[in-house]
Short mmCIF file of C-alpha atoms in Angstrom, two decimals:
data_model
loop_
_atom_site.label_atom_id
_atom_site.label_comp_id
_atom_site.label_asym_id
_atom_site.label_seq_id
_atom_site.Cartn_x
_atom_site.Cartn_y
_atom_site.Cartn_z
CA GLY A 861 -1.25 14.22 -12.15
CA GLU A 862 -0.63 12.31 -8.93
CA ASP A 863 2.98 11.98 -7.74
CA VAL A 864 4.29 11.18 -4.36
CA GLU A 865 8.01 11.41 -3.58
CA GLN A 866 9.85 10.11 -0.56
CA SER A 867 13.45 9.51 0.21
CA LEU A 868 14.54 5.96 0.09
CA PHE A 869 16.45 5.53 3.25
CA LEU A 870 16.67 6.96 6.84
CA SER A 871 19.17 5.77 9.71
CA VAL A 872 18.69 6.86 13.18
CA ARG A 873 19.92 5.81 16.56
CA GLU A 874 17.72 4.14 19.16
CA GLY A 875 15.82 6.52 21.23
CA ASP A 876 16.36 9.57 18.99
CA SER A 877 13.23 10.96 17.04
CA SER A 878 12.89 10.01 13.34
CA VAL A 879 11.25 12.31 10.70
CA ILE A 880 10.30 10.88 7.43
CA ASN A 881 9.23 13.15 4.79
CA CYS A 882 6.90 13.03 1.89
CA THR A 883 5.96 15.48 -1.05
CA TYR A 884 2.87 15.27 -3.12
CA THR A 885 1.61 17.22 -6.39
CA ASP A 886 -2.02 17.00 -6.38
CA SER A 887 -3.58 20.19 -4.95
CA SER A 888 -7.11 18.81 -4.64
CA SER A 889 -8.74 18.05 -1.31
CA THR A 890 -7.10 14.90 -0.22
CA TYR A 891 -6.46 12.36 2.46
CA LEU A 892 -2.79 11.48 3.14
CA TYR A 893 -1.93 8.30 4.69
CA TRP A 894 1.21 6.66 6.33
CA TYR A 895 1.58 3.14 6.25
CA LYS A 896 4.25 0.74 7.85
CA GLN A 897 5.56 -2.56 6.21
CA GLU A 898 7.66 -4.86 8.17
CA PRO A 899 9.94 -7.34 6.24
CA GLY A 900 7.73 -9.86 4.26
CA ALA A 901 4.44 -8.53 5.37
CA GLY A 902 1.61 -6.54 4.23
CA LEU A 903 1.19 -2.90 5.04
CA GLN A 904 -0.33 -1.59 8.17
CA LEU A 905 -2.07 1.73 8.48
CA LEU A 906 -0.48 3.87 10.95
CA THR A 907 -2.25 7.34 10.81
CA TYR A 908 -3.97 9.51 8.24
CA ILE A 909 -4.66 13.11 7.87
CA PHE A 910 -7.29 15.07 5.82
CA SER A 911 -5.82 18.13 3.89
CA ASN A 912 -7.78 20.75 5.85
CA MET A 913 -5.51 19.68 9.08
CA ASP A 914 -2.04 21.07 9.88
CA MET A 915 -1.16 18.33 12.59
CA LYS A 916 -2.38 15.10 14.06
CA GLN A 917 -0.59 13.47 17.21
CA ASP A 918 -1.12 9.74 18.22
CA GLN A 919 1.13 8.62 20.92
CA ARG A 920 4.68 8.49 19.59
CA LEU A 921 3.62 9.59 16.19
CA THR A 922 3.06 13.20 14.93
CA VAL A 923 2.02 14.08 11.29
CA LEU A 924 2.77 17.44 10.10
CA LEU A 925 1.13 18.76 6.97
CA ASN A 926 2.29 21.92 5.05
CA LYS A 927 -0.33 22.37 2.22
CA LYS A 928 1.50 25.43 0.66
CA ASP A 929 4.54 23.21 0.13
CA LYS A 930 2.63 19.98 -0.28
CA HIS A 931 4.79 18.43 2.30
CA LEU A 932 3.94 15.78 4.88
CA SER A 933 6.16 14.51 7.51
CA LEU A 934 5.89 11.71 9.96
CA ARG A 935 7.76 12.05 13.26
CA ILE A 936 8.47 9.11 15.41
CA ALA A 937 9.35 10.01 18.96
CA ASP A 938 11.74 7.75 21.15
CA THR A 939 12.34 5.53 18.13
CA GLN A 940 12.73 1.83 18.91
CA THR A 941 14.33 -1.01 17.08
CA GLY A 942 10.90 -2.39 16.49
CA ASP A 943 10.05 0.74 14.37
CA SER A 944 12.62 -0.47 11.65
CA ALA A 945 10.53 -0.83 8.51
CA ILE A 946 9.49 0.70 5.31
CA TYR A 947 7.36 3.50 5.77
CA PHE A 948 4.95 4.56 2.84
CA CYS A 949 3.16 7.96 2.19
CA ALA A 950 0.05 7.80 0.03
CA GLU A 951 -2.34 10.22 -1.29
CA SER A 952 -6.19 9.59 -2.03
CA ILE A 953 -7.53 12.49 -4.30
CA GLU A 954 -10.98 14.01 -3.90
CA GLY A 955 -13.39 13.56 -6.98
CA GLY A 956 -11.27 10.60 -8.10
CA SER A 957 -11.56 6.88 -7.56
CA TYR A 958 -10.19 7.44 -4.22
CA ILE A 959 -7.83 4.54 -4.82
CA PRO A 960 -4.55 5.83 -3.14
CA THR A 961 -1.21 6.85 -4.80
CA PHE A 962 1.79 5.47 -2.90
CA GLY A 963 5.11 6.74 -2.55
CA ARG A 964 8.25 4.27 -3.06
CA GLY A 965 8.66 3.91 0.71
CA THR A 966 11.28 5.02 3.10
CA SER A 967 13.53 2.31 4.82
CA LEU A 968 13.88 3.23 8.47
CA ILE A 969 16.91 1.70 9.92
CA VAL A 970 17.24 1.93 13.91
CA HIS A 971 20.69 1.25 15.15
CA PRO A 972 21.66 0.91 18.87
CA ASP B 1137 -11.27 -12.53 13.73
CA GLY B 1138 -11.73 -10.38 10.69
CA GLY B 1139 -8.95 -9.77 8.07
CA ILE B 1140 -7.62 -10.56 4.64
CA THR B 1141 -5.64 -13.70 3.73
CA GLN B 1142 -3.51 -14.55 0.83
CA SER B 1143 -2.09 -17.85 0.01
CA PRO B 1144 0.22 -19.11 -0.81
CA LYS B 1145 3.11 -17.31 1.01
CA TYR B 1146 5.48 -18.27 -1.67
CA LEU B 1147 4.63 -19.36 -5.21
CA PHE B 1148 7.04 -20.71 -7.87
CA ARG B 1149 6.15 -20.53 -11.56
CA LYS B 1150 7.71 -22.32 -14.54
CA GLU B 1151 8.22 -20.81 -17.85
CA GLY B 1152 4.94 -20.56 -19.94
CA GLN B 1153 2.66 -21.44 -16.91
CA ASN B 1154 -0.18 -19.64 -15.46
CA VAL B 1155 -0.51 -19.31 -11.65
CA THR B 1156 -3.17 -18.11 -9.41
CA LEU B 1157 -2.98 -16.27 -6.31
CA SER B 1158 -5.60 -16.38 -3.71
CA CYS B 1159 -7.15 -13.46 -1.75
CA GLU B 1160 -9.71 -13.97 0.56
CA GLN B 1161 -11.44 -11.10 3.15
CA ASN B 1162 -14.04 -11.53 5.75
CA LEU B 1163 -14.43 -7.79 6.49
CA ASN B 1164 -17.39 -7.35 4.39
CA HIS B 1165 -15.68 -4.82 2.19
CA ASP B 1166 -16.98 -4.01 -1.25
CA ALA B 1167 -13.53 -2.88 -2.83
CA MET B 1168 -10.81 -5.11 -3.43
CA TYR B 1169 -7.35 -4.36 -4.90
CA TRP B 1170 -4.04 -6.09 -6.24
CA TYR B 1171 -0.66 -4.53 -6.19
CA ARG B 1172 2.63 -5.57 -7.07
CA GLN B 1173 5.75 -4.43 -5.12
CA ASP B 1174 9.28 -4.51 -6.32
CA PRO B 1175 12.36 -3.72 -4.34
CA GLY B 1176 12.86 0.16 -4.21
CA GLN B 1177 9.46 0.63 -5.81
CA GLY B 1178 6.07 1.65 -4.46
CA LEU B 1179 3.11 -0.23 -4.82
CA ARG B 1180 1.88 -0.35 -8.43
CA LEU B 1181 -1.83 -1.19 -8.90
CA ILE B 1182 -2.41 -4.09 -11.15
CA TYR B 1183 -6.46 -4.49 -11.04
CA TYR B 1184 -9.22 -3.37 -8.60
CA SER B 1185 -12.67 -4.13 -8.16
CA GLN B 1186 -15.37 -2.03 -6.43
CA ILE B 1187 -18.34 -4.33 -6.55
CA VAL B 1188 -19.06 -8.04 -7.31
CA ASN B 1189 -18.77 -8.88 -11.09
CA ASP B 1190 -17.06 -5.94 -11.94
CA PHE B 1191 -13.27 -4.93 -11.98
CA GLN B 1192 -10.96 -2.27 -13.56
CA LYS B 1193 -7.49 -2.25 -14.85
CA GLY B 1194 -4.95 -0.66 -12.79
CA ASP B 1195 -1.57 0.88 -13.97
CA ILE B 1196 0.24 -2.43 -14.90
CA ALA B 1197 -2.72 -4.91 -15.81
CA GLU B 1198 -0.88 -6.53 -18.82
CA GLY B 1199 -0.05 -10.21 -18.22
CA TYR B 1200 -2.56 -10.32 -15.44
CA SER B 1201 -6.29 -11.40 -15.13
CA VAL B 1202 -8.76 -11.18 -12.22
CA SER B 1203 -12.36 -12.33 -11.22
CA ARG B 1204 -14.66 -11.24 -9.08
CA GLU B 1205 -17.46 -13.83 -8.52
CA LYS B 1206 -17.98 -13.28 -4.70
CA LYS B 1207 -17.64 -10.45 -2.35
CA GLU B 1208 -15.10 -12.36 -0.34
CA SER B 1209 -12.87 -13.43 -3.04
CA PHE B 1210 -10.50 -11.49 -5.78
CA PRO B 1211 -8.09 -14.19 -7.19
CA LEU B 1212 -5.17 -12.82 -9.37
CA THR B 1213 -3.92 -15.00 -12.32
CA VAL B 1214 -0.29 -14.27 -13.46
CA THR B 1215 -0.37 -15.41 -17.14
CA SER B 1216 2.58 -16.66 -19.29
CA ALA B 1217 2.21 -13.15 -21.02
CA GLN B 1218 3.81 -11.52 -18.02
CA LYS B 1219 7.50 -11.72 -18.86
CA ASN B 1220 8.73 -10.34 -15.54
CA PRO B 1221 6.43 -11.76 -12.60
CA THR B 1222 8.98 -12.15 -10.03
CA ALA B 1223 7.74 -9.78 -7.24
CA PHE B 1224 5.70 -9.49 -4.07
CA TYR B 1225 1.95 -9.35 -4.54
CA LEU B 1226 -0.34 -7.52 -2.14
CA CYS B 1227 -3.97 -7.70 -1.88
CA ALA B 1228 -5.92 -5.00 -0.19
CA SER B 1229 -9.69 -4.40 0.55
CA SER B 1230 -11.65 -1.32 1.72
CA LEU B 1231 -15.14 0.05 2.08
CA PRO B 1232 -16.04 2.51 -0.84
CA GLY B 1233 -15.23 6.24 -0.39
CA ARG B 1234 -12.37 8.75 0.03
CA LYS B 1235 -11.63 8.08 3.61
CA GLU B 1236 -11.83 4.46 3.83
CA THR B 1237 -8.53 3.00 4.38
CA GLN B 1238 -7.25 0.02 2.83
CA TYR B 1239 -6.65 -3.03 4.82
CA PHE B 1240 -3.73 -5.29 3.31
CA GLY B 1241 -3.23 -9.11 3.36
CA PRO B 1242 0.12 -10.70 4.41
CA GLY B 1243 1.38 -10.97 0.72
CA THR B 1244 2.62 -13.67 -1.76
CA ARG B 1245 6.04 -13.79 -3.03
CA LEU B 1246 6.21 -15.21 -6.60
CA LEU B 1247 9.43 -16.56 -8.13
CA VAL B 1248 10.16 -17.69 -11.42
CA LEU B 1249 12.13 -21.18 -11.85
#
């Protein structure tokens, strides 16, 4: 079955790197996504990676995928107060309906 | 400007009342979705539609109903059978297929009086 797990909170100091972790259970070929949700708003896609890739970088964001451990991480370099939000990991399964399964979200708190 | 709109931003429901949440998109997407979000929970799928005049139940469809008469519109009705409707409701749309990401609306917060 599908299950996506994330820790609920992460607190970092402004200027430090943030690393948000996610584990998933399905071993099929899959797309894995990171979404950002600011308070009272919808979700905004940040980046995605296909399961045959190990890493994807986009400006301050780096996604790392460890297929053996089914572990996905999102690293935000030089974290700013504007990065404070809830970050959702999601998985879309090959051969299924392709509707993503979402984790519970990690609340990132950036303090001065 | 293409996107997804949801209205209203806040909605109040009285006991025993049905309320309808609006979702409209002008992205020409075939698929549309409704999610419910509760504090500390992920997104739970209520209903989805992959084509006009067809829709499927998600994980928590009880107490909700939908229609898909037009490609652009996917309204959600929260019926009186839904005993705990207070939540943040998110609508999304996408093109069909595995790598097609979902685009989300701004959400509607439903509160019970």
